[in-house]
Short mmCIF file of C-alpha atoms in Angstrom, two decimals:
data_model
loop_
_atom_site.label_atom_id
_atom_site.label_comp_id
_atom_site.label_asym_id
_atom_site.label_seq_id
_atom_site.Cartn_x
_atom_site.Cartn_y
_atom_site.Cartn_z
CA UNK T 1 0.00 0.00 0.00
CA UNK T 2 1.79 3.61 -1.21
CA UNK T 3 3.04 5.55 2.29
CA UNK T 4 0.39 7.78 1.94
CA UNK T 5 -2.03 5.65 2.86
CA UNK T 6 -0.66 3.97 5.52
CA UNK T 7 -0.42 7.69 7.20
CA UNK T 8 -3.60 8.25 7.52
CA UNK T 9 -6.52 6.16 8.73
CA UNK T 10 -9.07 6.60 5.50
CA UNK T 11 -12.45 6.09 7.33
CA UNK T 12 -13.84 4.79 3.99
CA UNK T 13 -17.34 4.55 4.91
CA UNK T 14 -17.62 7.96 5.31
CA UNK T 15 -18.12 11.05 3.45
CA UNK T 16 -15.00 11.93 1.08
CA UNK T 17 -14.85 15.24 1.98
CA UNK T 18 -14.05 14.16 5.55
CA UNK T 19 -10.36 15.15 5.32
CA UNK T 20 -7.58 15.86 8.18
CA UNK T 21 -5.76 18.83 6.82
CA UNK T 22 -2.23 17.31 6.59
CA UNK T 23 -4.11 14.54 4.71
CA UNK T 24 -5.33 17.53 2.53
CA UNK T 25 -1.96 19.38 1.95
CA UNK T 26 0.12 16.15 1.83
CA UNK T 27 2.24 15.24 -1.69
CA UNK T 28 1.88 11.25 -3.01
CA UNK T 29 4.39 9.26 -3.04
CA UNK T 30 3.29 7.31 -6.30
CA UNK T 31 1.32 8.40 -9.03
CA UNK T 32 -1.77 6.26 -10.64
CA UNK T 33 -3.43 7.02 -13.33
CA UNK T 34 -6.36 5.99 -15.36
CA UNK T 35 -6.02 4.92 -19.36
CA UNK T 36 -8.79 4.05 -21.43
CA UNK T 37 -9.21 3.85 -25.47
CA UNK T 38 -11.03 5.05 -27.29
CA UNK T 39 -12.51 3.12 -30.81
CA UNK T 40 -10.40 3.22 -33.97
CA UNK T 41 -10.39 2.95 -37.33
CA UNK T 42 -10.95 -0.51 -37.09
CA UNK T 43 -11.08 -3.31 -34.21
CA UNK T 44 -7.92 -4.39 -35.37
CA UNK T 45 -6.15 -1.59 -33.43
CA UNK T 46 -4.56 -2.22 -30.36
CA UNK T 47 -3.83 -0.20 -27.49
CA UNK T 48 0.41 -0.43 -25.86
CA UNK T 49 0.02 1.09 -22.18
CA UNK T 50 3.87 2.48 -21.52
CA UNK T 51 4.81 2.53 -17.69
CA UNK T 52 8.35 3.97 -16.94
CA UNK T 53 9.68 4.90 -14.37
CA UNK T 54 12.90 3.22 -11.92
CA UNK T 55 13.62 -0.35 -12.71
CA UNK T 56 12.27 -2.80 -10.26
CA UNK T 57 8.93 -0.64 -9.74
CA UNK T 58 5.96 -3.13 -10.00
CA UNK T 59 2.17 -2.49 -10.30
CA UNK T 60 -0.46 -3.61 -11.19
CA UNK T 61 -3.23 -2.47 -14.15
CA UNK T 62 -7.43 -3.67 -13.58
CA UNK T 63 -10.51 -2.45 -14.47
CA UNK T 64 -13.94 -2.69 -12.39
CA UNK T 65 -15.44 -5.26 -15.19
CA UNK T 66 -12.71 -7.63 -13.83
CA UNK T 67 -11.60 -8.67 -17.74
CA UNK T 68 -8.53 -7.15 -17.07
CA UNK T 69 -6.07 -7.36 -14.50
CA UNK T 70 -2.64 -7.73 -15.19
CA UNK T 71 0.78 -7.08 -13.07
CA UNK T 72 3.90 -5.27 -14.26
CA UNK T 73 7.09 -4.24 -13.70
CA UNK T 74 9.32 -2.07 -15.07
CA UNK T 75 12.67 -3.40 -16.38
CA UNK T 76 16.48 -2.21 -16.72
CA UNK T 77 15.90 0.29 -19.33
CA UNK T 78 13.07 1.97 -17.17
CA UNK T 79 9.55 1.06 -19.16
CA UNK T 80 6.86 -1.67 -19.03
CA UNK T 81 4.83 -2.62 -21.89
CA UNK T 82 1.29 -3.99 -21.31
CA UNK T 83 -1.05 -4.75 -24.64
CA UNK T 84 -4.36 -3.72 -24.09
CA UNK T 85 -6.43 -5.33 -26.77
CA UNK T 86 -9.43 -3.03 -28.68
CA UNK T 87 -12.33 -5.45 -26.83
CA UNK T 88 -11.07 -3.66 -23.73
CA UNK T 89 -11.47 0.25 -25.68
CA UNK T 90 -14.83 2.36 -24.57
CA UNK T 91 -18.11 0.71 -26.87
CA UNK T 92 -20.55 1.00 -27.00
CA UNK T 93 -21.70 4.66 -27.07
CA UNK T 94 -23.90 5.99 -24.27
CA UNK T 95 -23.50 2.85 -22.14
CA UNK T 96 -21.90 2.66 -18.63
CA UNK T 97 -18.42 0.41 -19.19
CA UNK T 98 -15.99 -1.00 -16.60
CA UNK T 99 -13.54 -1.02 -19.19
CA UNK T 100 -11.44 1.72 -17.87
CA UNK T 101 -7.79 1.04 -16.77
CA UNK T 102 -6.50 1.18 -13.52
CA UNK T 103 -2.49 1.67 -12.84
CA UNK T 104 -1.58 1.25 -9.62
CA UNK T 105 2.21 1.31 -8.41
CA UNK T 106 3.95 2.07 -4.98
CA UNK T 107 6.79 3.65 -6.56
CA UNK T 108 6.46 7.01 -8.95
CA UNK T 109 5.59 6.24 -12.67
CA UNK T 110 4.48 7.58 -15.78
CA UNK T 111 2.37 6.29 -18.54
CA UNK T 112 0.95 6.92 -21.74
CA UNK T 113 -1.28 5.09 -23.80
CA UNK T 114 -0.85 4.25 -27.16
CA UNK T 115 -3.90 3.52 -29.60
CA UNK T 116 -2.41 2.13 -32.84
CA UNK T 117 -3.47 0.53 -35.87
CA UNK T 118 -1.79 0.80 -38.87
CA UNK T 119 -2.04 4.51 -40.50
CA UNK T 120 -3.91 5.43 -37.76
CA UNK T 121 -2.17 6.26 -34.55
CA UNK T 122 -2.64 8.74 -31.53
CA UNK T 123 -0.69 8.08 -27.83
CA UNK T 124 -1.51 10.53 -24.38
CA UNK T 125 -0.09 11.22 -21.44
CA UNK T 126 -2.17 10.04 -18.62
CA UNK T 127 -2.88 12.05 -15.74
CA UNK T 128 -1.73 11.11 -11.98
CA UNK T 129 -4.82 10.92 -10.33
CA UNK T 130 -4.71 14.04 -7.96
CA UNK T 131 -4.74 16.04 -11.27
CA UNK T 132 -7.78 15.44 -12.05
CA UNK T 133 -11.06 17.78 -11.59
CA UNK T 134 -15.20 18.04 -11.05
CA UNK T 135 -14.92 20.69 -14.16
CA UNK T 136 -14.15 20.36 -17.62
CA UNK T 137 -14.38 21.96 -21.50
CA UNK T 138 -13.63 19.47 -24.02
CA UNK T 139 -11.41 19.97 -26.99
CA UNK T 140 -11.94 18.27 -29.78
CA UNK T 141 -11.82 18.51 -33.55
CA UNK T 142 -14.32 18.59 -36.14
CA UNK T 143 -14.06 15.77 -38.43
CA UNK T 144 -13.82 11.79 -38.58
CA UNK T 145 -13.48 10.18 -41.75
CA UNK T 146 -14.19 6.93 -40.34
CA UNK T 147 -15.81 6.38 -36.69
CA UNK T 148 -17.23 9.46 -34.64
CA UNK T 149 -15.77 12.11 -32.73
CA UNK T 150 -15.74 10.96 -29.62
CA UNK T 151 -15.26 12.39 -25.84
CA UNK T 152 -15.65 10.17 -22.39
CA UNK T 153 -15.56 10.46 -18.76
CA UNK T 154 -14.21 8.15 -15.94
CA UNK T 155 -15.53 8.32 -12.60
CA UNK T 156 -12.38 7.99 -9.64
CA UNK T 157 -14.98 7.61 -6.88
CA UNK T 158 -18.43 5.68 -6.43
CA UNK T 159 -21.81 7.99 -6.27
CA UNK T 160 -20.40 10.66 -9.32
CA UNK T 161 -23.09 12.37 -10.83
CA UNK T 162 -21.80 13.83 -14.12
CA UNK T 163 -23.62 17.04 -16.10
CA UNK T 164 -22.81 16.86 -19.70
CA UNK T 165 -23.73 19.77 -22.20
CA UNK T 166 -22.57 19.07 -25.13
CA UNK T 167 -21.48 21.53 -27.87
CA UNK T 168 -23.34 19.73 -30.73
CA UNK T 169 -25.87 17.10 -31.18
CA UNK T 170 -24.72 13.71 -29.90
CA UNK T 171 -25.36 10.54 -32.10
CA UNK T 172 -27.40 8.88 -29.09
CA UNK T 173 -29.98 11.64 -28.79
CA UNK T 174 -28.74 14.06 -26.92
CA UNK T 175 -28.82 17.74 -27.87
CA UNK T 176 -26.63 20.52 -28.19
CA UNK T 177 -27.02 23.00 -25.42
CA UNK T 178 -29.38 20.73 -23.09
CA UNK T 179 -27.68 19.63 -20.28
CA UNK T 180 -28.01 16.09 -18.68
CA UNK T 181 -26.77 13.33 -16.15
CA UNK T 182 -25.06 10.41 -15.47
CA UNK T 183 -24.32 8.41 -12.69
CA UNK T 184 -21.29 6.68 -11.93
CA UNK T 185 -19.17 4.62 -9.68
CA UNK T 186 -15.47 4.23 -9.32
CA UNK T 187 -13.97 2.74 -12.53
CA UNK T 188 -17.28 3.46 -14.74
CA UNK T 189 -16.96 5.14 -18.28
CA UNK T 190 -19.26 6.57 -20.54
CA UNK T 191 -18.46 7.63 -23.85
CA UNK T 192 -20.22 10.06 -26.14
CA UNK T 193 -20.45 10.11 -30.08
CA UNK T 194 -20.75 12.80 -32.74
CA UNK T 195 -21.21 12.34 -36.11
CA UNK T 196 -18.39 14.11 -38.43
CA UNK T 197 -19.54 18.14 -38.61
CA UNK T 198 -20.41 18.57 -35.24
CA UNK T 199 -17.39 19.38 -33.16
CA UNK T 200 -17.61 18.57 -29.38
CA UNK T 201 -15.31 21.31 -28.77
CA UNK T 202 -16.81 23.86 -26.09
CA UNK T 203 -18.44 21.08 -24.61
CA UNK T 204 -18.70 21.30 -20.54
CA UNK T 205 -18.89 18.35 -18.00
CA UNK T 206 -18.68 19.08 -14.46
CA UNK T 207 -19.60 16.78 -11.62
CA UNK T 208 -19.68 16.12 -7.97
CA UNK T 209 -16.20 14.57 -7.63
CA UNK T 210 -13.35 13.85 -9.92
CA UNK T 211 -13.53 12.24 -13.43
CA UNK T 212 -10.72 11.27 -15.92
CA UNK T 213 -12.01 13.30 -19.79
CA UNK T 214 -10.69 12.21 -22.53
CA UNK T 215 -11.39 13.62 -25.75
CA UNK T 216 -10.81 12.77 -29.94
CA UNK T 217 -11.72 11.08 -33.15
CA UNK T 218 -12.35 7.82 -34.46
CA UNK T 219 -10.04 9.05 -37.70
CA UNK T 220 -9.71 12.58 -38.63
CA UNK T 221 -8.33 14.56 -41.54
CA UNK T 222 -6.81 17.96 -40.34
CA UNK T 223 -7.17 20.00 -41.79
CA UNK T 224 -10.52 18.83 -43.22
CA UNK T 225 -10.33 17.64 -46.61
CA UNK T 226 -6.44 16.83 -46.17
CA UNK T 227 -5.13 13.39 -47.01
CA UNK T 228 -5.21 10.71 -44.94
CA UNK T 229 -7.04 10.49 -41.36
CA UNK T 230 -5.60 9.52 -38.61
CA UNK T 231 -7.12 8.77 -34.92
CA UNK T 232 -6.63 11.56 -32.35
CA UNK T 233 -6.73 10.74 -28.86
CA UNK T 234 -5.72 12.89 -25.29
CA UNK T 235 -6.54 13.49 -21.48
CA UNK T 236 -8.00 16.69 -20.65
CA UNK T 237 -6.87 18.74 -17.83
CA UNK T 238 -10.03 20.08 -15.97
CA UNK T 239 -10.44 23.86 -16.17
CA UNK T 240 -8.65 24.36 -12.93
CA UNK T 241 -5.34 23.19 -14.65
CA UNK T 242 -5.77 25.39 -17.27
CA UNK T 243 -3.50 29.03 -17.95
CA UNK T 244 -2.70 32.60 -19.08
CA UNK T 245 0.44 31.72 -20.39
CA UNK T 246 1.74 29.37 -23.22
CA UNK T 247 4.56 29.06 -25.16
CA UNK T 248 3.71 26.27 -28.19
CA UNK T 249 6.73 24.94 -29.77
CA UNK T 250 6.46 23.86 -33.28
CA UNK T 251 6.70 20.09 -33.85
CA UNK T 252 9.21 18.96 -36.30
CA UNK T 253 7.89 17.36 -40.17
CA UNK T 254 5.69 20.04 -40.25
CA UNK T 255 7.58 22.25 -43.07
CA UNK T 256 5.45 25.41 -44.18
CA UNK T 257 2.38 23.95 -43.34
CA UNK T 258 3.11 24.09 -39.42
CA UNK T 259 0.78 22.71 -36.95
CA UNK T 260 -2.97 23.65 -36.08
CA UNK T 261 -3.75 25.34 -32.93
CA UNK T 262 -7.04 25.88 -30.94
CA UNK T 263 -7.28 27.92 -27.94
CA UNK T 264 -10.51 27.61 -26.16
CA UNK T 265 -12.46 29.76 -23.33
CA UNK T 266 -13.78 28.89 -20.53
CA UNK T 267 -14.89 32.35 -18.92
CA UNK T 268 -16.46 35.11 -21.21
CA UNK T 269 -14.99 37.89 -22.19
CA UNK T 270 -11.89 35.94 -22.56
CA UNK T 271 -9.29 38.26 -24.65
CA UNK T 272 -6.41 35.88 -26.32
CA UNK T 273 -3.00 37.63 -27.97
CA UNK T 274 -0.89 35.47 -29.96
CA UNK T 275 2.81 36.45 -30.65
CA UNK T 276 1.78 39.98 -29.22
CA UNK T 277 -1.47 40.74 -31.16
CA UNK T 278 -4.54 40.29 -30.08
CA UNK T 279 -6.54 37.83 -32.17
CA UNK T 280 -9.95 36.89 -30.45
CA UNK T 281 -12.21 38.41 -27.47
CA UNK T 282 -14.05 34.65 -26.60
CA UNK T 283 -17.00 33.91 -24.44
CA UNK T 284 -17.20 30.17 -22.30
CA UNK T 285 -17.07 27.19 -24.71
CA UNK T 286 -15.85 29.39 -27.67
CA UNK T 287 -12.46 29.07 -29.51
CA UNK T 288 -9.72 30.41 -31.98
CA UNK T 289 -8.16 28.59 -34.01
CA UNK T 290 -4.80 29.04 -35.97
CA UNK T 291 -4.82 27.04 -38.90
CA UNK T 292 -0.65 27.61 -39.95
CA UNK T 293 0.72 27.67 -36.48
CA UNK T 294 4.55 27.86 -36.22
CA UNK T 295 6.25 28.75 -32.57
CA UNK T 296 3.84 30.87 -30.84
CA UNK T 297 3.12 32.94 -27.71
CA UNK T 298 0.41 32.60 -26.30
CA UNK T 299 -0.97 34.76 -23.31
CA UNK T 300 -5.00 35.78 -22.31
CA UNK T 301 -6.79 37.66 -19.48
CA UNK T 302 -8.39 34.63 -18.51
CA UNK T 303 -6.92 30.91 -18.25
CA UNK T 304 -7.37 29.48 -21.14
CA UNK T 305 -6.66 25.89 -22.55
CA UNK T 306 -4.33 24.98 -25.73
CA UNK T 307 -4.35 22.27 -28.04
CA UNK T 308 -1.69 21.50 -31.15
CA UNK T 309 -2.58 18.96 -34.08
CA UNK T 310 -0.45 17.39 -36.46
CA UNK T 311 -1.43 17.82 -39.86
CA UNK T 312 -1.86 15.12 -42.44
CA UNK T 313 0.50 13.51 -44.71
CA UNK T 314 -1.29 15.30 -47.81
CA UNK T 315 -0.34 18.84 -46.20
CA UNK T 316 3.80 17.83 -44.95
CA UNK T 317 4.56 15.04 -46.82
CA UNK T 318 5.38 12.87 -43.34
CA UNK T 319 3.47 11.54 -40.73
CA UNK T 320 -0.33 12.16 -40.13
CA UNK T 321 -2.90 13.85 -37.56
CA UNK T 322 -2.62 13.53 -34.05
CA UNK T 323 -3.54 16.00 -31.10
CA UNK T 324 -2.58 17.23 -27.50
CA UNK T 325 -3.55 19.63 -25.32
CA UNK T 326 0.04 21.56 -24.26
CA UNK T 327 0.49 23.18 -20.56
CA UNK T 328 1.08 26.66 -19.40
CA UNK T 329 4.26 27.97 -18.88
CA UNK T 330 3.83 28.24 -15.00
CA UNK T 331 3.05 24.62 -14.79
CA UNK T 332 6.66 23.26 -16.29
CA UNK T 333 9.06 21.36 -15.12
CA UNK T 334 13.53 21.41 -15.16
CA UNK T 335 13.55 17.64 -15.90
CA UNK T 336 11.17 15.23 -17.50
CA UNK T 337 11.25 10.99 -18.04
CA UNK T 338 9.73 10.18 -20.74
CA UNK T 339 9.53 7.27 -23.15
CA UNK T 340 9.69 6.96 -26.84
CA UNK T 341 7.32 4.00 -27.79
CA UNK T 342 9.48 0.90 -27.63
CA UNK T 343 9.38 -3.04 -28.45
CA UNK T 344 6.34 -3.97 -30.49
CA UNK T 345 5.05 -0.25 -31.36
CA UNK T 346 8.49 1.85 -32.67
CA UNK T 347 8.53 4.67 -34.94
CA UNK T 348 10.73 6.08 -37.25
CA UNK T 349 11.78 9.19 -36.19
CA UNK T 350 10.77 10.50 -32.83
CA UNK T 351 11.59 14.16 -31.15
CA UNK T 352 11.09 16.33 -28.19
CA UNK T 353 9.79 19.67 -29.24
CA UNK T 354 10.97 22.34 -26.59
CA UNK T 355 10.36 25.48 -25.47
CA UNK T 356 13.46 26.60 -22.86
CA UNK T 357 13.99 29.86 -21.32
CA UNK T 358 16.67 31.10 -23.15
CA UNK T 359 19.14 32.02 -20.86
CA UNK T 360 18.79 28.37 -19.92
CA UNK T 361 19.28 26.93 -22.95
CA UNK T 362 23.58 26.24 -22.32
CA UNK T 363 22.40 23.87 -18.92
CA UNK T 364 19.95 21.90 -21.68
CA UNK T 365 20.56 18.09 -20.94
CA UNK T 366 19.77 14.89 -22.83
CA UNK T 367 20.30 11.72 -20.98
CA UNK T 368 23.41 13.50 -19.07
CA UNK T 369 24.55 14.81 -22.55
CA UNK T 370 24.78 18.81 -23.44
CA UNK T 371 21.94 19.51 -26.01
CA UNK T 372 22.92 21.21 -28.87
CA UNK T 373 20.81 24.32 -29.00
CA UNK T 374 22.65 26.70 -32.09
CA UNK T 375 18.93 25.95 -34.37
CA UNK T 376 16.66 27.39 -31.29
CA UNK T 377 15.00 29.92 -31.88
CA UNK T 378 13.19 32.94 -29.65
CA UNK T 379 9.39 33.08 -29.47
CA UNK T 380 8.75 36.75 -30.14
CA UNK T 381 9.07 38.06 -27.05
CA UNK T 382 8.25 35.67 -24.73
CA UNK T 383 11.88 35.35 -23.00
CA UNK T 384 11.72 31.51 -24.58
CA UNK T 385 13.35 29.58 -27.48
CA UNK T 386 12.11 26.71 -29.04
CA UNK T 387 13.75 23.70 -31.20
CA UNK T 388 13.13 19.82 -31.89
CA UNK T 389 15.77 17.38 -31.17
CA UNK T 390 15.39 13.82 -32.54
CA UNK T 391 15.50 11.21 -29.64
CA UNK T 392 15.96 7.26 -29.87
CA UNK T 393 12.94 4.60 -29.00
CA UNK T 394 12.71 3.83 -25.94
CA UNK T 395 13.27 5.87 -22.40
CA UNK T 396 15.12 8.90 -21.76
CA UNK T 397 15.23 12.02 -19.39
CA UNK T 398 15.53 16.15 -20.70
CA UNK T 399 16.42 18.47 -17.78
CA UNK T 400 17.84 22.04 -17.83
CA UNK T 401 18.94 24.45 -15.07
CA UNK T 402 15.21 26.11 -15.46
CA UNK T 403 11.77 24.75 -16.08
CA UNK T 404 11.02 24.44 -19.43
CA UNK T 405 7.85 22.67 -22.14
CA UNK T 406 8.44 19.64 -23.50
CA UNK T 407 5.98 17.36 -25.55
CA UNK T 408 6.78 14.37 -27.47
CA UNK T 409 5.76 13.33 -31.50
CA UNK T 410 6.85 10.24 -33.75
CA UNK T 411 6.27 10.01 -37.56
CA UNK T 412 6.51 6.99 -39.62
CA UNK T 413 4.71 7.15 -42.52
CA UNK T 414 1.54 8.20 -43.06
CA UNK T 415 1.52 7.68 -38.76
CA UNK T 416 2.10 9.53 -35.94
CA UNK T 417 1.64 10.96 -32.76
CA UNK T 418 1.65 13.51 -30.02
CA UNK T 419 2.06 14.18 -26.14
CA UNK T 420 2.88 16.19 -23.39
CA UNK T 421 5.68 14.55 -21.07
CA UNK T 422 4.63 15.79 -17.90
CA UNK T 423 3.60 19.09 -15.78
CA UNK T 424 3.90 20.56 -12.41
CA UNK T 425 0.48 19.32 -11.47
CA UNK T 426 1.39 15.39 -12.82
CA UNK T 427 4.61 15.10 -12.68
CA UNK T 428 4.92 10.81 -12.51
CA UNK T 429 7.95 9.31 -12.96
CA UNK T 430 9.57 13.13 -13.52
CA UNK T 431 10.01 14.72 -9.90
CA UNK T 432 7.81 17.26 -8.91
CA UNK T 433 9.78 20.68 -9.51
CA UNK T 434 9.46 23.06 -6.22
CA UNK T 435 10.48 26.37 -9.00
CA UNK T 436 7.41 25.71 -10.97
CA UNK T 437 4.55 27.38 -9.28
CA UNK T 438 1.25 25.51 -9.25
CA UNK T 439 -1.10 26.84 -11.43
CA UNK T 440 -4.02 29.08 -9.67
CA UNK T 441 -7.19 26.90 -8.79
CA UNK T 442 -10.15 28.89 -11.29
CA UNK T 443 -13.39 26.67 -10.27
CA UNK T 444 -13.33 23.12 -9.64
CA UNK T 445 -11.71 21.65 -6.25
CA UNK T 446 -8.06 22.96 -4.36
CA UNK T 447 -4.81 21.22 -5.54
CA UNK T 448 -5.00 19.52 -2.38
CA UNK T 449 -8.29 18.79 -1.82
CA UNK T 450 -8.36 17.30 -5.42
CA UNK T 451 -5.49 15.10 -4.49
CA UNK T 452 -7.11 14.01 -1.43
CA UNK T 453 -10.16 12.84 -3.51
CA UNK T 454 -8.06 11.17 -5.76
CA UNK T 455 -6.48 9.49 -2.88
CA UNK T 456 -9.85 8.34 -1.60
CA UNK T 457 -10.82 7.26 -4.71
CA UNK T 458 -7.97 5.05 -5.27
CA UNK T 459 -8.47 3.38 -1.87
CA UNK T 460 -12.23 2.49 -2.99
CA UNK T 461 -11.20 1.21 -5.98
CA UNK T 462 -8.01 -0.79 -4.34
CA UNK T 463 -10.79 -2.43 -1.46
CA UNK T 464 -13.62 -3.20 -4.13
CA UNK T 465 -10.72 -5.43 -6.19
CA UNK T 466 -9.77 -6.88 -3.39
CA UNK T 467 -13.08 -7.75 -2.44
CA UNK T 468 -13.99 -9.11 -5.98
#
C-alpha cells in the first residue's frame, strides 16, 4: 500500500470530503493514473500502455469489469509494456463500461497510452490521479473520416453524478445546449459520439467529484479535406489546470504547413494575444483557431486551454494527424522521463519539441549529454526559445537548469503521434519541480483537496478489487 495511505486512517465509509488537513496538503508518493481507449479505425487496433519509471517498480493495471487485471514491472531500461487489446477500448456509445484502466504502483511512474493501428495512430499522457477535476471543456476537432468524434468520462470515486452539455448534437440523442446526467461509480466510463460536422469542442462536463475526460476522433483529416485520417486521442486537464500563459513549440515534419492550434475559453470575455497581437475576445465554450501555427506565444486575461494537431500527410509530406492539449508555462518542469514507444510499437523518427527559457538553454541536458541548441529559436518576445531534437525509442530524461515545455511526436509514414511529457500538477515518474509554481485553482476543487479525492478514490477502488 503507497506511504500515503498507511499515514492516515481513511475512514472509507464515510463522506469523502471528511479530510484531516495534513491529509489535505500532503504530496503522493506514487502516481496512478487511469487509461482508457477510445474506438479506432478498425477493431484491429490495439492499445500499448507504456509505464516507466525506476527499474524494479511493480504495479499492477485492472478495471472494475474484472476482464482485465494484469501485473507489471518495469525493467532495466526503465519502461513496461502492457497490450491492451481493442475489446477492452470504450463501446458502446452511451452505455456505462468497466472497461477503464486502472495503474496502480507504490513507486512514482508515468504512462501513456498508445492507440495504434496501422495509418492510424494517436498516444496521451495520462494524468496522476490528484490532477484530475469536477470541471471540464472538451477539446476536440471537427471531423472523422471513419468512426465518430468521440469524448468520455471516468468516474475515480463511487456515487459521481456527471452534467454533460454538449457543444453539438450527440449521435445517441442528446442535444446541443441541453444539459443532462449520469451516474457513476469508481472505474465506470461513458463515452459520447458525434457524427463528423459537429465538433464537441466547447463542450462542458462538471460533476460532484473527480472524473478522468478524454477527448478525440475515431479518424480525422486535419485540416478537413487533407489526405489521410488519422485517430486523435488525449486526457484533458479540468479547467482548474488550465493558464494565461503558453509558449507552443512547433513540432518537427511540419515544413510550411506548421501545426494547427485551438485555444478555447472557458470564462467570457476571454481576450487571447498570440505572438503579441490580439486575435480573439471569446465567451465560455468558444475558440480560436490558428490554422498555420509555427512557434507561438500565447498569453489571455483569462486561463485558457491549448491544443496542437499534427497535420496530415497530404499537407507535410510525413506523418499524419494527431492532437494534444500543451500546458502553461507556469506549470513546467527542469527535468522530464519520458519514453519513446518501444518493443512492439516503434517509430521512425521521434523528437522532443521544446520550449526553454533562453538564458537556460547552455544547462539543456539529454540523458546527461549537453543539447545542442545553435537551431533554437526565440518566441517573439516571450523570454523563450524553441527547437526539436530527434531522440531514440525507448526511455530517456531532458532536464535544464530552469523549467522548461516539452511534448513528445513520432512520424513513420503516413503515422504519428503527439504528447505532453509531464507538468507541475502530474509530474509521474519526472520529480515534482518546487520552482514551478502551481497553477491558480479557477473553479473546480483545491490542488489539495483534489489530491485528497483522488487518494480516496484510489483506496475504494483498491478495497472493491480486493473484495472481488
Amino acid at each position: 500500500m503507497p506511504s500515503l495511505l498507511k499515514r492516515f486512517t481513511l475512514v472509507l465509509n464515510r463522506p469523502a470530503w471528511v479530510l484531516s488537513a495534513a491529509m489535505a496538503c500532503a504530496a503522493p508518493a506514487w502516481a496512478d493514473f487511469i487509461a482508457v481507449g477510445h474506438p479506432n479505425y478498425t477493431s484491429a487496433a490495439v492499445g500499448h500502455l507504456f509505464i516507466f519509471g525506476a527499474s524494479g517498480a511493480t504495479g499492477t493495471v485492472t478495471s472494475k469489469d474484472g476482464v482485465f487485471n494484469q501485473t507489471f514491472t518495469v525493467d532495466a531500461s526503465g519502461v513496461a509494456e502492457v497490450t491492451v487489446p481493442s475489446s477492452q477500448f470504450l463501446d458502446p456509445s452511451n452505455t456505462v463500461l468497466g472497461k477503464a484502466l486502472l495503474v496502480q504502483s507504490a513507486s512514482p511512474i508515468s504512462g501513456y497510452f498508445l492507440n495504434r493501428e496501422i495509418y492510424t495512430t494517436d498516444m496521451s499522457y495520462l494524468l496522476d490521479l490528484p490532477a484530475l477535476g469536477t470541471e471540464y471543456r472538451v477539446m476536440g476537432w471537427e471531423n472523422s473520416v471513419a468512426g465518430s468524434l468521440q469524448m468520455s468520462l471516468t468516474a475515480t470515486q463511487d456515487g459521481t453524478t456527471a452534467t454533460i452539455t454538449p457543444a453539438n448534437d450527440l449521435s445517441s440523442g442528446q442535444l446541443a445546449g441541453v444539459p443532462f446526467t449520469v451516474s457513476l461509480n469508481a472505474g465506470e466510463s461513458v463515452i459520447y459520439n458525434a457524427p463528423t460536422g459537429n465538433d464537441l469542442t466547447g463542450s462542458r462536463i462538471t460533476a460532484n467529484k473527480p472524473l478522468a475526460v478524454f477527448s478525440g476522433s475515431g479518424c480525422a483529416n486535419v485540416p478537413v479535406g487533407v489526405f489521410a485520417c488519422d485517430h486523435l486521442f488525449t486526457q484533458l486537464p479540468p479547467v482548474n489546470r488550465w493558464s494565461r500563459n503558453y509558449v507552443v513549440p512547433e513540432t518537427a515534419n511540419t515544413g510550411a504547413a506548421g501545426n494547427l492550434v485551438r485555444i478555447l475559453a472557458a470564462t467570457n470575455g476571454t481576450q487571447v494575444t498570440v505572438n503579441g497581437t490580439v486575435v480573439a475576445t471569446l465567451n465560455a465554450g468558444e475558440f480560436h483557431q490558428i490554422d498555420t501555427a509555427h512557434d507561438l506565444h500565447i498569453t489571455a486575461n483569462n486561463p485558457v486551454l491549448v491544443g496542437q494537431f499534427l497535420k496530415g500527410v497530404g499537407a507535410t509530406g510525413f506523418g499524419d494527424p494527431a492532437f494534444t492539449f500543451i500546458g502553461g508555462m507556469d506549470q513546467t518542469l527542469s527535468s522530464y522521463a519520458f519514453t519513446a514507444p518501444t518493443s512492439l510499437s516503434p517509430y521512425d523518427e521521434n523528437f522532443l519539441n521544446l520550449a526553454v527559457p533562453t538564458t537556460a538553454l547552455a544547462s539543456l541536458q539529454l540523458n546527461g549529454v549537453a543539447v545542442d541548441t545553435s537551431a533554437f529559436t526565440p518566441v517573439g518576445t516571450s523570454g523563450y526559445s524553441a527547437g526539436r531534437v530527434a531522440i531514440a525509442t525507448g526511455p530517456g530524461r531532458i532536464q535544464a537548469s530552469a523549467p522548461f515545455l516539452a511534448t513528445i511526436a513520432g512520424f513513420t509514414s503516413a503515422d504519428s503521434y503527439l504528447t505532453i511529457i509531464g507538468t507541475s500538477y502530474s509530474s509521474g515518474a519526472s520529480n515534482p519541480d518546487p520552482v514551478a509554481p502551481m497553477p491558480v485553482p479557477v473553479g473546480g476543487v483545491l490542488p489539495g483537496l483534489a489530491m485528497a479525492l483522488g487518494v480516496l478514490g484510489v483506496a475504494g477502488w483498491r478495497r472493491r478489487q480486493a473484495q472481488a
